[in-house]
Amino acid sequence: MKSFLKYSALALATGAALALGSCEKALDKINLGATPGDLIYNDSTLANLSLNYIYDQNLPLWFGMGGIGFSAVNPTGLSDESFADNAYLQGTVQPNDVTDFGTTLDKGNNYGKIRTINMFIRDVRAGSLPAGTKNRLIAQAQFFRAWRYFDLVRLYGGVPLVMSPLNGVGSEARDLTYLPRNTTTETYAAIAADLDSAARALPGKWPASADWGHITKGAALAFKGRALLYAASPQFNPGDDVARWQAAYDASLAAKNTLSANGYALHASYDQMWFQEVNNPEAVMITGFNTSSGDQTKKNNTYDNGTRPSYTGTGGGSNQPTWDMVQAYPMLDGKRPGQSTRYVYSQQLFYKNRDPRFDKTIAYNGCVWPLNGNTSYRLWTYYKGTASVETKASTTSFYTRKAINPTVDVSSAVYVGTDWMEIRYAEVLLNLAEAACGINDLTTAFDQLKAIRKRAGIEAGTDGNYGLTTGMSRTQMFDAILYERQIEFAFEGKRFWDLRRWRKLESTLNGKRRLGLTITLTATAPSDFATTRDALAAAPGGLDNIYTNYFTIATKQVDTKYNIAYKPEYYFFAIPQQAIDNNPKVQQNNGVWGGAFDPLR
């Protein structure tokens, strides 16, 4: 059963009661502004209906994406995970390009969404619902207000904090809406305050399965931990102020303790966790999707159909892993390729003896990848001469298989409803590890890494350290944590943001061109290879034999036009000029952007 928030315009128009629990996760759009507040906020069902609209407006899509501006850019293509071509990678971003700040009156941009949230909070407070009900409703809205401000502060630095609805009618009221930018420190403080308030009112776990997907106390604390980790990172904390790391540590420790006390934990299976919904212990914050095909009810995730090979669905071929990402995975003993003495790395047999997360994330030529209900389906991406054996060739020779539903048929791939886990329990542990490293508590940091690697299935080794180096310095521990995040959260939209908050975009990516592979069948291969390859690969040592004797592999550049050229000013983007024209009290960011606002204050 798929449980989540469901509402419809018809239900609101007729005043019909609509339970939050539903067997379809569908969030239809409604015009809340046309409905009298005293009708909605004196009735718990209608108030929850109004809250559902806020959920629908603010919950992230797959990869943590949103619908406008920079948030609409798939972050996997902005890092070394996958390939994309855009102005950010080219180093040609202009001052008006990052439009998330908002330049028009629009309920769909960040400040439009914040206004909807502020109106909801105001009206709930003015309503006659019981105090406990009010507090829980307001708490969930406060979570999403913090979500919106976090989206802004990580892009621009401090922004104007609007914490109540502004009346823009009349010249005097208009002038009062001209708010200056708050400092970055003040913006992060407001985010933390909203999340603290939300955590005080929310339950550790909602009692009914029908409430699955609602924000919990643990989710609020986990998001606070994430936000304060950003505030402590070099992007915002170039002086390495330990007090910021301490605040992030306290937040993530509180999140871990709260979540653990309420049954949250690492899921037993790194790959199957995506297919358990209600009471999934890993899922701290989710966006729910459904499998409906009806125009008014469908809320399909689009990720599955867009990511699988095009000939196994109705779209497909996006989010292809680069050769750079393929090579990044550790070996089975947890050591990096080339550093393991137990498992020698070979580029020809790149798939052999890798961290188990490799086979659960990367689909490669010759692998068994259950798809379309075929549990023994084997993927082939090689070339015969100059022609690919695929009907539409992978650019890199690889596909992402993480969270791809193995059982749906070709025609149903477009309707896959696998939920997106925006915050996983694993993130809480790695946020805690990083913050602990920040305060030089390297033992706590080390313990979180071991827990993540144990669940992954990496060999413990004779020392029980899962391939981790003992006696690491603070700098080495930070590097180990970022590496673990790269692997654990591959193709979950976090790699780019990690590199950005650590100011490592330039040192990691600049001057490089991402790579793919071309795998070619040799002339010595059997003439009937196309019909016998599955059987040959299934034999003991068969795939190794095929790669050794019948395939050549060659790297190729998938960035064919330019070397990656991130600019240092991209750590804080420019406010669009139209937004400054709309509000003359808003200052532009300093440095290359030419303004007086210091985003590090």
C-alpha positions as CSV (number, residue, x, y, z in Angstrom):
1,M,0.0,0.0,0.0
2,K,1.2,3.5,-0.8
3,S,0.3,5.9,1.9
4,F,0.8,9.7,1.8
5,L,-1.0,13.0,1.7
6,K,-3.8,13.3,-0.8
7,Y,-6.2,16.1,-1.5
8,S,-8.3,17.4,-4.4
9,A,-9.8,20.7,-5.5
10,L,-13.2,19.0,-5.6
11,A,-12.9,18.0,-2.0
12,L,-12.0,21.5,-0.9
13,A,-14.7,23.1,-3.0
14,T,-17.5,20.9,-1.6
15,G,-16.1,21.0,1.9
16,A,-16.0,17.2,1.9
17,A,-13.8,15.5,4.6
18,L,-10.6,14.1,3.2
19,A,-8.5,11.8,5.3
20,L,-4.8,12.2,5.2
21,G,-4.3,8.5,4.8
22,S,-4.8,7.3,1.3
23,C,-3.9,4.4,-0.9
24,E,-2.6,6.8,-3.6
25,K,0.0,9.5,-3.0
26,A,-1.5,12.3,-5.1
27,L,-1.2,15.9,-4.3
28,D,-3.4,18.0,-6.6
29,K,-3.1,21.8,-6.9
30,I,-5.8,23.9,-5.2
31,N,-6.5,27.6,-4.9
32,L,-6.3,28.0,-1.1
33,G,-6.4,31.8,-1.4
34,A,-9.9,31.7,-2.7
35,T,-11.2,29.9,0.4
36,P,-12.1,31.8,3.6
37,G,-9.6,31.3,6.4
38,D,-12.3,30.8,9.1
39,L,-13.7,27.9,7.1
40,I,-10.3,26.2,6.8
41,Y,-8.6,26.8,10.0
42,N,-11.4,26.0,12.4
43,D,-11.6,22.5,10.8
44,S,-8.7,20.1,11.3
45,T,-9.4,18.2,8.0
46,L,-9.4,21.3,5.9
47,A,-6.4,22.7,7.8
48,N,-4.5,19.5,7.0
49,L,-5.7,19.8,3.4
50,S,-4.1,23.3,3.3
51,L,-0.9,21.9,4.9
52,N,-0.8,19.2,2.1
53,Y,-0.5,22.0,-0.4
54,I,2.6,23.2,1.4
55,Y,4.0,19.7,1.3
56,D,3.4,19.5,-2.4
57,Q,4.9,22.9,-3.1
58,N,8.1,22.3,-1.1
59,L,9.0,18.6,-1.1
60,P,12.0,18.0,-3.3
61,L,12.0,15.8,-6.4
62,W,14.6,13.1,-7.1
63,F,18.2,14.2,-6.5
64,G,16.8,16.9,-4.2
65,M,15.8,19.0,-7.2
66,G,13.2,21.8,-7.2
67,G,11.3,23.4,-10.0
68,I,13.0,26.7,-10.7
69,G,16.4,28.3,-11.2
70,F,19.4,26.4,-10.0
71,S,17.3,23.9,-8.1
72,A,15.9,22.6,-11.5
73,V,19.4,21.6,-12.6
74,N,20.3,17.9,-12.0
75,P,23.3,18.1,-9.7
76,T,24.7,14.7,-10.8
77,G,25.8,16.3,-14.0
78,L,27.5,19.2,-12.1
79,S,30.1,16.8,-10.6
80,D,32.2,13.9,-11.6
81,E,29.3,11.4,-11.2
82,S,27.7,12.0,-14.6
83,F,27.9,14.1,-17.7
84,A,26.0,17.4,-18.5
85,D,26.8,20.5,-20.5
86,N,25.9,23.9,-19.0
87,A,27.1,27.4,-18.1
88,Y,28.2,26.4,-14.6
89,L,30.7,23.8,-15.9
90,Q,31.8,26.1,-18.7
91,G,32.4,29.0,-16.3
92,T,30.1,31.3,-18.2
93,V,27.4,32.0,-15.6
94,Q,26.1,35.6,-15.8
95,P,24.7,37.7,-12.9
96,N,21.1,37.1,-13.8
97,D,21.3,33.3,-14.4
98,V,20.6,32.0,-10.9
99,T,17.0,33.0,-10.5
100,D,16.0,31.1,-7.3
101,F,15.9,34.4,-5.4
102,G,12.8,35.3,-7.4
103,T,12.2,38.2,-9.7
104,T,8.4,38.3,-10.0
105,L,5.3,37.9,-7.9
106,D,4.8,34.1,-8.2
107,K,3.5,31.5,-5.8
108,G,5.9,29.0,-7.3
109,N,9.2,30.8,-6.5
110,N,10.9,30.7,-3.1
111,Y,9.4,33.9,-1.6
112,G,6.0,33.0,-3.1
113,K,6.2,29.7,-1.2
114,I,7.4,31.4,1.9
115,R,4.4,33.7,1.8
116,T,2.0,30.8,1.5
117,I,3.7,29.2,4.6
118,N,3.6,32.5,6.5
119,M,-0.1,32.9,5.8
120,F,-0.8,29.3,6.9
121,I,1.0,29.9,10.2
122,R,-0.8,33.2,10.8
123,D,-4.2,31.7,10.0
124,V,-3.7,28.5,12.1
125,R,-2.8,30.6,15.1
126,A,-5.9,32.7,14.6
127,G,-8.1,29.6,14.3
128,S,-10.0,27.7,17.0
129,L,-8.4,24.3,16.7
130,P,-7.0,22.6,19.9
131,A,-3.6,23.9,20.9
132,G,-1.8,20.5,20.2
133,T,-3.3,20.3,16.7
134,K,-2.3,23.9,16.0
135,N,1.3,23.3,17.2
136,R,1.7,20.2,15.0
137,L,0.4,22.0,12.0
138,I,2.5,25.1,12.5
139,A,5.6,22.9,13.2
140,Q,5.4,21.2,9.8
141,A,5.0,24.6,8.1
142,Q,8.0,25.9,10.0
143,F,10.1,23.0,8.8
144,F,9.3,24.0,5.2
145,R,10.0,27.7,5.8
146,A,13.4,26.6,7.0
147,W,13.7,24.4,3.9
148,R,13.1,27.4,1.7
149,Y,15.5,29.7,3.5
150,F,18.2,27.0,3.4
151,D,17.7,26.7,-0.4
152,L,18.4,30.4,-0.7
153,V,21.3,30.8,1.8
154,R,23.4,28.0,0.3
155,L,23.1,29.7,-3.1
156,Y,23.5,33.4,-2.2
157,G,24.4,33.8,1.5
158,G,22.1,35.9,3.7
159,V,18.7,36.9,2.3
160,P,15.8,39.0,3.6
161,L,14.0,37.2,6.3
162,V,10.2,37.4,5.9
163,M,8.6,35.7,8.8
164,S,5.0,37.0,8.5
165,P,2.8,37.8,5.5
166,L,3.6,41.3,4.0
167,N,0.8,43.5,2.7
168,G,1.8,44.9,-0.6
169,V,-1.2,47.0,-1.3
170,G,-0.6,50.8,-1.4
171,S,2.6,52.8,-1.6
172,E,3.2,52.8,2.2
173,A,2.7,49.1,2.5
174,R,4.9,48.6,-0.6
175,D,7.7,50.6,1.0
176,L,7.5,48.4,4.1
177,T,8.1,45.3,2.0
178,Y,11.5,46.7,1.0
179,L,13.6,44.6,3.4
180,P,17.4,44.5,3.3
181,R,19.3,41.2,3.3
182,N,19.9,39.7,6.7
183,T,23.4,38.5,7.3
184,T,24.2,34.9,6.5
185,T,24.6,34.2,10.3
186,E,21.2,35.6,10.9
187,T,19.7,33.5,8.1
188,Y,21.2,30.3,9.5
189,A,20.0,31.3,13.0
190,A,16.4,31.7,11.7
191,I,16.6,28.3,10.0
192,A,17.8,26.7,13.3
193,A,15.1,28.5,15.3
194,D,12.3,27.3,13.0
195,L,13.6,23.7,13.2
196,D,14.0,23.8,17.0
197,S,10.4,25.0,17.2
198,A,9.2,22.3,14.8
199,A,11.1,19.6,16.7
200,R,9.5,20.6,20.0
201,A,6.0,20.1,18.7
202,L,6.4,17.1,16.4
203,P,6.2,13.4,17.3
204,G,9.2,11.2,17.1
205,K,7.1,8.9,15.0
206,W,3.5,9.4,13.7
207,P,1.3,6.7,15.1
208,A,-0.6,5.7,12.0
209,S,0.8,4.1,8.8
210,A,-1.4,6.6,6.9
211,D,0.8,9.4,8.3
212,W,3.9,8.0,6.7
213,G,5.7,10.9,5.0
214,H,4.9,13.5,7.5
215,I,7.8,15.4,9.0
216,T,8.8,14.1,12.4
217,K,10.8,15.4,15.3
218,G,13.8,13.4,14.0
219,A,13.5,14.8,10.5
220,A,13.5,18.4,11.9
221,L,16.6,17.7,13.9
222,A,18.3,15.9,11.0
223,F,17.7,18.8,8.7
224,K,19.0,21.2,11.4
225,G,22.1,19.0,11.5
226,R,22.5,19.3,7.7
227,A,22.0,23.0,7.7
228,L,24.5,23.7,10.5
229,L,27.0,21.4,8.8
230,Y,26.8,23.7,5.8
231,A,27.3,26.7,8.1
232,A,30.4,25.0,9.5
233,S,31.9,24.0,6.2
234,P,34.6,26.0,4.4
235,Q,32.2,27.7,2.1
236,F,30.7,29.6,5.0
237,N,33.4,29.0,7.6
238,P,36.8,29.7,5.9
239,G,38.4,30.5,9.3
240,D,37.4,27.0,10.7
241,D,35.6,28.4,13.7
242,V,35.2,25.3,15.9
243,A,32.1,26.7,17.6
244,R,30.3,26.2,14.3
245,W,31.4,22.6,14.1
246,Q,30.2,22.2,17.7
247,A,26.8,23.5,16.8
248,A,26.6,21.1,13.9
249,Y,27.8,18.2,16.1
250,D,25.2,18.9,18.8
251,A,22.4,19.0,16.2
252,S,23.4,15.8,14.4
253,L,23.9,14.0,17.7
254,A,20.4,15.0,18.9
255,A,19.0,13.9,15.5
256,K,20.7,10.5,15.8
257,N,19.6,9.9,19.3
258,T,16.0,11.0,18.6
259,L,15.7,8.9,15.4
260,S,17.3,5.8,17.1
261,A,14.9,6.0,20.0
262,N,12.0,6.0,17.5
263,G,13.1,2.9,15.6
264,Y,15.2,4.6,12.8
265,A,18.4,2.8,11.8
266,L,20.4,1.8,8.8
267,H,18.3,-0.5,6.6
268,A,19.7,-4.0,6.4
269,S,20.0,-3.7,2.6
270,Y,21.7,-0.9,0.7
271,D,19.7,-1.6,-2.5
272,Q,16.4,-2.9,-1.2
273,M,15.9,0.1,1.1
274,W,14.5,2.0,-1.8
275,F,11.6,-0.4,-2.2
276,Q,10.3,-0.4,1.4
277,E,8.1,2.5,2.1
278,V,6.0,2.6,5.3
279,N,8.2,2.1,8.3
280,N,11.4,2.1,6.3
281,P,14.0,2.6,9.1
282,E,16.4,4.4,6.8
283,A,13.8,7.0,5.5
284,V,14.0,10.2,7.6
285,M,12.5,12.5,5.1
286,I,10.8,11.4,1.9
287,T,8.9,12.6,-1.1
288,G,6.1,10.2,-1.8
289,F,5.2,9.1,-5.3
290,N,2.6,6.8,-6.7
291,T,2.0,4.4,-9.6
292,S,-1.2,5.9,-10.9
293,S,-1.7,6.6,-14.6
294,G,-4.7,9.0,-14.2
295,D,-4.2,12.6,-15.2
296,Q,-5.6,13.9,-12.0
297,T,-4.1,11.4,-9.6
298,K,-0.7,10.4,-11.0
299,K,2.5,11.5,-9.2
300,N,5.2,9.3,-10.7
301,N,8.8,9.8,-9.9
302,T,10.1,10.1,-13.5
303,Y,13.6,9.0,-12.3
304,D,13.1,5.3,-12.9
305,N,11.9,5.7,-16.5
306,G,14.5,8.4,-17.2
307,T,17.5,6.5,-15.9
308,R,17.1,2.9,-17.1
309,P,18.2,2.0,-20.7
310,S,15.8,3.5,-23.1
311,Y,14.8,0.2,-24.6
312,T,13.7,-1.1,-21.2
313,G,11.2,1.7,-20.6
314,T,9.6,4.5,-22.6
315,G,12.4,7.1,-22.1
316,G,15.7,6.4,-20.4
317,G,19.4,6.8,-20.7
318,S,19.9,9.7,-18.3
319,N,22.3,9.8,-15.3
320,Q,24.9,7.6,-16.9
321,P,27.9,7.1,-14.6
322,T,31.3,8.4,-15.8
323,W,34.4,6.2,-15.9
324,D,35.7,8.6,-13.2
325,M,32.9,7.5,-10.9
326,V,33.2,3.9,-11.7
327,Q,36.9,4.0,-10.8
328,A,36.2,5.8,-7.5
329,Y,34.7,2.8,-5.7
330,P,36.8,1.0,-3.1
331,M,37.7,-2.7,-3.4
332,L,35.9,-5.3,-1.4
333,D,38.3,-4.8,1.5
334,G,37.5,-1.1,1.6
335,K,40.8,0.0,0.2
336,R,41.0,2.3,-2.8
337,P,41.8,0.8,-6.2
338,G,45.6,0.4,-6.4
339,Q,46.0,0.5,-2.6
340,S,44.6,-2.9,-1.8
341,T,47.1,-5.8,-1.5
342,R,44.3,-8.4,-1.1
343,Y,42.4,-7.4,-4.3
344,V,44.6,-6.1,-7.1
345,Y,42.7,-3.6,-9.3
346,S,42.7,-4.2,-13.0
347,Q,41.1,-1.7,-15.4
348,Q,40.3,-4.5,-17.8
349,L,38.3,-6.3,-15.0
350,F,37.2,-3.0,-13.4
351,Y,34.1,-4.6,-11.9
352,K,35.9,-7.4,-10.0
353,N,36.1,-7.5,-6.2
354,R,34.6,-4.0,-5.6
355,D,32.8,-2.6,-2.7
356,P,29.3,-4.3,-2.8
357,R,27.7,-0.8,-3.3
358,F,29.3,-0.8,-6.8
359,D,27.1,-3.6,-8.1
360,K,24.1,-2.1,-6.5
361,T,24.7,1.3,-8.1
362,I,26.6,0.8,-11.4
363,A,25.2,-1.3,-14.3
364,Y,28.0,-2.3,-16.6
365,N,28.6,-4.3,-19.8
366,G,27.9,-8.0,-19.0
367,C,26.4,-7.6,-15.5
368,V,23.2,-9.3,-14.4
369,W,20.6,-6.6,-13.9
370,P,17.1,-7.8,-13.2
371,L,14.7,-5.6,-15.3
372,N,11.2,-5.8,-16.6
373,G,10.5,-8.8,-14.5
374,N,13.4,-10.8,-16.0
375,T,15.6,-11.8,-13.0
376,S,18.4,-13.1,-15.2
377,Y,18.6,-10.1,-17.6
378,R,22.1,-9.4,-18.6
379,L,23.1,-5.9,-19.9
380,W,25.4,-5.5,-22.9
381,T,26.8,-2.2,-23.9
382,Y,29.8,-3.2,-26.2
383,Y,30.5,-2.2,-29.7
384,K,30.9,-4.6,-32.7
385,G,33.0,-2.6,-35.1
386,T,31.6,0.9,-35.0
387,A,28.1,-0.1,-34.1
388,S,26.7,-0.5,-30.6
389,V,24.8,-3.6,-29.7
390,E,22.3,-1.4,-27.9
391,T,19.5,0.2,-29.9
392,K,20.5,3.5,-28.3
393,A,24.0,3.4,-27.0
394,S,25.1,4.5,-23.5
395,T,27.5,7.4,-23.8
396,T,29.8,6.1,-21.1
397,S,29.0,2.3,-21.4
398,F,27.4,2.5,-17.9
399,Y,23.9,3.0,-16.4
400,T,22.8,3.9,-12.9
401,R,20.8,1.0,-11.4
402,K,20.3,2.4,-7.9
403,A,16.6,2.4,-7.0
404,I,15.5,1.2,-10.4
405,N,12.5,-1.1,-10.0
406,P,13.3,-4.5,-11.3
407,T,9.8,-5.9,-11.7
408,V,7.8,-3.4,-13.8
409,D,7.3,-4.1,-17.4
410,V,8.4,-1.8,-20.3
411,S,5.0,0.0,-20.6
412,S,4.7,0.6,-16.8
413,A,8.2,2.1,-16.3
414,V,6.8,5.6,-16.9
415,Y,4.4,5.1,-13.9
416,V,7.0,3.9,-11.3
417,G,6.2,5.4,-7.9
418,T,9.4,4.6,-5.8
419,D,9.7,7.2,-3.1
420,W,12.6,9.6,-2.9
421,M,14.6,9.6,0.3
422,E,15.8,13.2,0.8
423,I,17.3,12.5,4.2
424,R,18.5,9.0,5.0
425,Y,19.6,7.7,8.3
426,A,23.0,7.2,6.7
427,E,23.3,10.9,6.1
428,V,22.6,11.6,9.8
429,L,25.5,9.3,10.7
430,L,27.9,10.9,8.1
431,N,26.8,14.4,9.1
432,L,27.6,13.5,12.7
433,A,30.9,12.0,11.6
434,E,31.9,15.2,9.8
435,A,30.9,17.5,12.6
436,A,32.7,15.3,15.1
437,C,35.8,15.5,13.0
438,G,35.3,19.3,13.1
439,I,35.6,19.3,16.9
440,N,38.5,16.8,16.7
441,D,36.4,13.9,18.1
442,L,38.0,11.5,15.6
443,T,36.8,8.4,17.5
444,T,33.1,9.3,17.0
445,A,33.8,10.1,13.4
446,F,35.6,6.8,12.8
447,D,32.7,4.8,14.4
448,Q,30.2,6.3,12.1
449,L,32.3,5.4,9.0
450,K,32.6,1.8,10.3
451,A,28.8,1.5,10.7
452,I,28.3,2.7,7.1
453,R,30.8,0.4,5.7
454,K,29.6,-2.6,7.7
455,R,26.1,-2.2,6.3
456,A,27.6,-1.8,2.8
457,G,29.1,-5.3,3.1
458,I,32.7,-4.3,3.0
459,E,35.0,-7.0,4.5
460,A,35.8,-6.2,8.2
461,G,39.4,-7.3,7.9
462,T,41.5,-8.8,10.7
463,D,41.5,-5.4,12.5
464,G,37.7,-5.0,12.2
465,N,38.1,-1.5,10.6
466,Y,36.5,-2.2,7.2
467,G,39.5,-0.9,5.3
468,L,39.7,2.4,7.1
469,T,43.1,3.6,8.1
470,T,43.7,4.0,11.8
471,G,45.4,7.0,13.4
472,M,44.1,9.5,10.8
473,S,44.7,13.2,11.3
474,R,41.8,15.6,11.3
475,T,42.5,16.5,7.7
476,Q,42.7,12.8,6.7
477,M,39.5,12.1,8.5
478,F,37.7,14.9,6.7
479,D,38.9,13.4,3.4
480,A,37.8,9.9,4.4
481,I,34.3,11.2,5.2
482,L,33.9,13.1,1.9
483,Y,35.0,10.0,0.1
484,E,32.5,7.8,2.0
485,R,29.8,10.3,1.1
486,Q,30.8,10.2,-2.6
487,I,30.2,6.4,-2.6
488,E,27.3,6.0,-0.1
489,F,25.3,8.8,-1.8
490,A,26.2,8.2,-5.4
491,F,23.5,9.6,-7.7
492,E,21.5,11.0,-4.8
493,G,22.4,14.6,-5.7
494,K,24.8,15.3,-2.8
495,R,28.3,15.1,-4.5
496,F,28.1,18.5,-6.1
497,W,26.9,20.2,-2.9
498,D,29.6,18.5,-0.9
499,L,32.3,19.7,-3.3
500,R,30.8,23.2,-3.2
501,R,30.5,23.6,0.5
502,W,34.1,22.4,0.9
503,R,35.2,24.8,-1.9
504,K,36.6,21.8,-3.8
505,L,34.9,22.3,-7.1
506,E,38.0,23.9,-8.7
507,S,40.6,21.6,-7.2
508,T,38.6,18.4,-8.0
509,L,37.2,19.2,-11.4
510,N,38.7,22.2,-13.1
511,G,40.9,21.5,-16.2
512,K,39.4,18.0,-16.5
513,R,37.2,16.3,-19.0
514,R,35.0,13.5,-17.7
515,L,35.5,10.1,-19.2
516,G,33.5,7.2,-20.4
517,L,34.5,3.8,-21.8
518,T,34.2,2.3,-25.3
519,I,34.1,-1.5,-25.0
520,T,34.7,-3.3,-28.3
521,L,34.3,-6.9,-29.3
522,T,37.6,-8.3,-30.8
523,A,37.9,-10.2,-34.0
524,T,38.8,-13.3,-32.0
525,A,35.4,-13.6,-30.4
526,P,33.2,-16.5,-31.4
527,S,31.1,-15.8,-34.5
528,D,28.0,-16.7,-32.5
529,F,28.9,-14.5,-29.6
530,A,25.7,-12.5,-29.8
531,T,23.6,-15.6,-29.1
532,T,25.9,-17.4,-26.7
533,R,27.3,-14.4,-24.6
534,D,24.8,-14.9,-21.8
535,A,25.7,-18.5,-21.3
536,L,29.4,-17.8,-21.6
537,A,29.2,-15.1,-19.0
538,A,27.1,-17.3,-16.6
539,A,29.8,-20.0,-16.5
540,P,32.3,-19.9,-13.6
541,G,34.7,-17.2,-14.3
542,G,32.9,-16.6,-17.6
543,L,32.6,-12.8,-17.6
544,D,36.3,-12.5,-16.6
545,N,37.1,-14.8,-19.5
546,I,35.1,-12.7,-21.9
547,Y,36.6,-9.4,-20.8
548,T,40.1,-10.9,-20.9
549,N,39.9,-12.6,-24.3
550,Y,37.1,-10.9,-26.3
551,F,36.9,-7.2,-25.3
552,T,39.1,-4.2,-25.6
553,I,38.4,-1.2,-23.4
554,A,39.4,2.4,-24.2
555,T,38.6,5.6,-22.4
556,K,36.9,8.5,-24.2
557,Q,36.1,12.0,-23.3
558,V,32.4,12.8,-22.7
559,D,33.2,16.4,-22.2
560,T,34.1,17.1,-25.8
561,K,33.8,20.9,-26.0
562,Y,35.8,22.3,-23.1
563,N,37.6,21.6,-19.9
564,I,35.5,22.1,-16.8
565,A,36.0,25.7,-15.5
566,Y,34.2,26.4,-12.3
567,K,34.8,30.0,-11.0
568,P,35.4,30.9,-7.4
569,E,32.5,33.3,-7.4
570,Y,30.1,30.4,-7.9
571,Y,30.4,29.7,-4.1
572,F,28.0,32.6,-3.7
573,F,25.9,33.4,-6.8
574,A,24.8,36.9,-7.8
575,I,21.3,38.2,-6.9
576,P,19.5,38.7,-10.2
577,Q,19.4,42.4,-11.1
578,Q,15.6,42.4,-11.5
579,A,15.3,41.4,-7.9
580,I,17.5,44.3,-6.9
581,D,15.4,46.6,-9.1
582,N,12.3,45.3,-7.4
583,N,13.7,46.0,-3.9
584,P,16.4,48.8,-3.8
585,K,17.4,47.7,-0.3
586,V,18.8,44.4,-1.5
587,Q,22.5,44.6,-2.0
588,Q,24.5,42.6,-4.5
589,N,27.1,40.1,-3.3
590,N,30.6,41.5,-3.2
591,G,33.7,40.5,-5.2
592,V,33.3,39.8,-8.9
593,W,29.6,40.5,-8.7
594,G,30.3,44.1,-7.8
595,G,28.2,44.6,-4.7
596,A,28.7,45.5,-1.0
597,F,27.1,42.5,0.6
598,D,29.5,40.1,2.4
599,P,28.0,36.6,2.4
600,L,30.6,35.5,5.0
601,R,29.1,37.7,7.7
